[in-house]
């Protein structure tokens, strides 16, 4: 306030100054470069797995909050943030985002060639920097990224399914919940003789194919013809098994069949996409444009699914989506992170013109309040429900619109042994 008064008084003394473009520059205390003063990371359990949270502070008393995608412990990401990212960032201008991401990516490339935990750590930092950029410019992040046609909300799909797909009663119960909460799409795991993470091979037996055909038929009958159903395969199968499954569920008209082949690109993806009667989607395990490029340019899928927390952050996800648009390929988002990263990801999704749907988790057994997704929404201090009628709500507040409830995190969600940041 004193600075503003000084400039106004000076302008009255020298009237020409009032017409100078430098008047607003001087009057706005944020017109000078904002400098990063600290980067901190704590391990929390605000989602269904450990969530490393990132806090970036500045000399302008502005704070950015981010969240990393991680596994069950989160320690690797925290170490990289504290010992690699922080020395690069302190003293820098957060608006120099692309330069700083390049510096961190180069410095951590030997942790896995810009794959894995190092990229997860940098992405959590990048989210916090975007939050800062929004606060510096006094704009929501989805506006800074270009706005797009999704100006107030982003369509979501519930990553959930009936308790028992082969039970028509169970499917009816699930359908009632979906319709009552306003969902328009869901993604449901296929039925296997074993759990997907305990499989010994890539073969799908004929009895398993038959059971899946029946289970998804039950879901279609219960949910109705307008509701979108995605078939979730967890990158399990060889070409023959994937094609047999696609043909078996084709009558259900799934919106897509997800990850039917193993993660890496090869020509089998192109062959499957050409022969499958169901749209093929993949992407949740891919990092950066380099991983997505062969799938896109060789037409090895019908839709891509970007996990923004894994793929490299908002800036990288935007570049991937732009490449996909050149080939008329729609974009979806995978998302198994907590509520902060979910909001960050939704801000990206809002800027993609050919966006289809954003992943959201509700608990199973079924969550009946329909408000919170991917963890406790109360930690966000959000100005609206996170999910409403099957859509993630976007805030018009600066940054991601989050006012982090640090008291709740400290009392309830800190990992054992962690201390709250300063």
PDB file of N, CA, C and O in Angstrom, residues 239 243 247 265 267-280 298-302:
ATOM      1  N   UNK A 239      -1.828 -60.590 -28.566  1.00  0.00           N
ATOM      2  CA  UNK A 239      -2.723 -60.086 -29.612  1.00  0.00           C
ATOM      3  C   UNK A 239      -3.983 -60.928 -29.733  1.00  0.00           C
ATOM      4  O   UNK A 239      -5.102 -60.402 -29.788  1.00  0.00           O
ATOM      5  N   UNK A 243      -7.819 -59.576 -29.093  1.00  0.00           N
ATOM      6  CA  UNK A 243      -8.801 -59.506 -30.179  1.00  0.00           C
ATOM      7  C   UNK A 243     -10.036 -60.348 -29.866  1.00  0.00           C
ATOM      8  O   UNK A 243     -11.172 -59.926 -30.138  1.00  0.00           O
ATOM      9  N   UNK A 247     -13.862 -58.735 -29.592  1.00  0.00           N
ATOM     10  CA  UNK A 247     -15.009 -59.237 -30.353  1.00  0.00           C
ATOM     11  C   UNK A 247     -16.122 -59.722 -29.434  1.00  0.00           C
ATOM     12  O   UNK A 247     -17.311 -59.585 -29.752  1.00  0.00           O
ATOM     13  N   UNK A 265       5.274 -49.930 -27.142  1.00  0.00           N
ATOM     14  CA  UNK A 265       4.766 -49.921 -28.513  1.00  0.00           C
ATOM     15  C   UNK A 265       5.450 -50.983 -29.364  1.00  0.00           C
ATOM     16  O   UNK A 265       6.660 -51.177 -29.299  1.00  0.00           O
ATOM     17  N   UNK A 267       4.312 -53.221 -33.446  1.00  0.00           N
ATOM     18  CA  UNK A 267       3.360 -53.264 -34.557  1.00  0.00           C
ATOM     19  C   UNK A 267       2.060 -53.983 -34.210  1.00  0.00           C
ATOM     20  O   UNK A 267       1.049 -53.817 -34.916  1.00  0.00           O
ATOM     21  N   UNK A 268       2.060 -54.799 -33.150  1.00  0.00           N
ATOM     22  CA  UNK A 268       0.825 -55.478 -32.741  1.00  0.00           C
ATOM     23  C   UNK A 268      -0.264 -54.475 -32.370  1.00  0.00           C
ATOM     24  O   UNK A 268      -1.459 -54.752 -32.540  1.00  0.00           O
ATOM     25  N   UNK A 269       0.132 -53.327 -31.831  1.00  0.00           N
ATOM     26  CA  UNK A 269      -0.854 -52.289 -31.484  1.00  0.00           C
ATOM     27  C   UNK A 269      -1.571 -51.805 -32.744  1.00  0.00           C
ATOM     28  O   UNK A 269      -2.798 -51.601 -32.730  1.00  0.00           O
ATOM     29  N   UNK A 270      -0.841 -51.598 -33.808  1.00  0.00           N
ATOM     30  CA  UNK A 270      -1.456 -51.146 -35.064  1.00  0.00           C
ATOM     31  C   UNK A 270      -2.407 -52.218 -35.594  1.00  0.00           C
ATOM     32  O   UNK A 270      -3.538 -51.927 -36.003  1.00  0.00           O
ATOM     33  N   UNK A 271      -1.958 -53.462 -35.578  1.00  0.00           N
ATOM     34  CA  UNK A 271      -2.786 -54.569 -36.083  1.00  0.00           C
ATOM     35  C   UNK A 271      -4.066 -54.710 -35.266  1.00  0.00           C
ATOM     36  O   UNK A 271      -5.157 -54.903 -35.828  1.00  0.00           O
ATOM     37  N   UNK A 272      -3.943 -54.613 -33.942  1.00  0.00           N
ATOM     38  CA  UNK A 272      -5.124 -54.737 -33.094  1.00  0.00           C
ATOM     39  C   UNK A 272      -6.090 -53.588 -33.333  1.00  0.00           C
ATOM     40  O   UNK A 272      -7.310 -53.796 -33.439  1.00  0.00           O
ATOM     41  N   UNK A 273      -5.576 -52.378 -33.436  1.00  0.00           N
ATOM     42  CA  UNK A 273      -6.437 -51.214 -33.662  1.00  0.00           C
ATOM     43  C   UNK A 273      -7.183 -51.344 -34.983  1.00  0.00           C
ATOM     44  O   UNK A 273      -8.361 -50.985 -35.089  1.00  0.00           O
ATOM     45  N   UNK A 274      -6.520 -51.877 -35.993  1.00  0.00           N
ATOM     46  CA  UNK A 274      -7.159 -52.039 -37.300  1.00  0.00           C
ATOM     47  C   UNK A 274      -8.234 -53.126 -37.289  1.00  0.00           C
ATOM     48  O   UNK A 274      -9.248 -53.021 -37.986  1.00  0.00           O
ATOM     49  N   UNK A 275      -8.046 -54.179 -36.493  1.00  0.00           N
ATOM     50  CA  UNK A 275      -8.968 -55.315 -36.532  1.00  0.00           C
ATOM     51  C   UNK A 275     -10.029 -55.295 -35.438  1.00  0.00           C
ATOM     52  O   UNK A 275     -11.058 -55.967 -35.559  1.00  0.00           O
ATOM     53  N   UNK A 276      -9.811 -54.547 -34.371  1.00  0.00           N
ATOM     54  CA  UNK A 276     -10.740 -54.563 -33.244  1.00  0.00           C
ATOM     55  C   UNK A 276     -12.051 -53.858 -33.584  1.00  0.00           C
ATOM     56  O   UNK A 276     -12.046 -52.759 -34.147  1.00  0.00           O
ATOM     57  N   UNK A 277     -13.192 -54.450 -33.221  1.00  0.00           N
ATOM     58  CA  UNK A 277     -14.476 -53.769 -33.397  1.00  0.00           C
ATOM     59  C   UNK A 277     -14.754 -52.760 -32.282  1.00  0.00           C
ATOM     60  O   UNK A 277     -15.778 -52.067 -32.307  1.00  0.00           O
ATOM     61  N   UNK A 278     -13.838 -52.697 -31.296  1.00  0.00           N
ATOM     62  CA  UNK A 278     -13.966 -51.782 -30.156  1.00  0.00           C
ATOM     63  C   UNK A 278     -12.816 -50.779 -30.211  1.00  0.00           C
ATOM     64  O   UNK A 278     -11.678 -51.166 -30.506  1.00  0.00           O
ATOM     65  N   UNK A 279     -13.060 -49.485 -29.936  1.00  0.00           N
ATOM     66  CA  UNK A 279     -11.955 -48.522 -29.920  1.00  0.00           C
ATOM     67  C   UNK A 279     -10.883 -48.916 -28.906  1.00  0.00           C
ATOM     68  O   UNK A 279     -11.190 -49.329 -27.792  1.00  0.00           O
ATOM     69  N   UNK A 280      -9.614 -48.780 -29.313  1.00  0.00           N
ATOM     70  CA  UNK A 280      -8.476 -49.148 -28.478  1.00  0.00           C
ATOM     71  C   UNK A 280      -7.866 -47.884 -27.865  1.00  0.00           C
ATOM     72  O   UNK A 280      -7.644 -46.880 -28.551  1.00  0.00           O
ATOM     73  N   UNK A 298       1.853 -43.712 -35.711  1.00  0.00           N
ATOM     74  CA  UNK A 298       1.620 -44.985 -36.407  1.00  0.00           C
ATOM     75  C   UNK A 298       0.189 -45.478 -36.273  1.00  0.00           C
ATOM     76  O   UNK A 298      -0.121 -46.587 -36.732  1.00  0.00           O
ATOM     77  N   UNK A 299      -0.668 -44.663 -35.624  1.00  0.00           N
ATOM     78  CA  UNK A 299      -2.083 -45.005 -35.478  1.00  0.00           C
ATOM     79  C   UNK A 299      -2.253 -46.347 -34.763  1.00  0.00           C
ATOM     80  O   UNK A 299      -3.052 -47.191 -35.175  1.00  0.00           O
ATOM     81  N   UNK A 300      -1.529 -46.503 -33.646  1.00  0.00           N
ATOM     82  CA  UNK A 300      -1.604 -47.727 -32.862  1.00  0.00           C
ATOM     83  C   UNK A 300      -2.647 -47.680 -31.778  1.00  0.00           C
ATOM     84  O   UNK A 300      -2.592 -48.496 -30.838  1.00  0.00           O
ATOM     85  N   UNK A 301      -3.600 -46.769 -31.894  1.00  0.00           N
ATOM     86  CA  UNK A 301      -4.703 -46.648 -30.938  1.00  0.00           C
ATOM     87  C   UNK A 301      -5.766 -45.753 -31.545  1.00  0.00           C
ATOM     88  O   UNK A 301      -5.542 -45.086 -32.557  1.00  0.00           O
ATOM     89  N   UNK A 302      -6.944 -45.741 -30.910  1.00  0.00           N
ATOM     90  CA  UNK A 302      -8.019 -44.844 -31.335  1.00  0.00           C
ATOM     91  C   UNK A 302      -8.151 -43.625 -30.441  1.00  0.00           C
ATOM     92  O   UNK A 302      -8.598 -42.567 -30.889  1.00  0.00           O
TER      93      UNK A 302
END
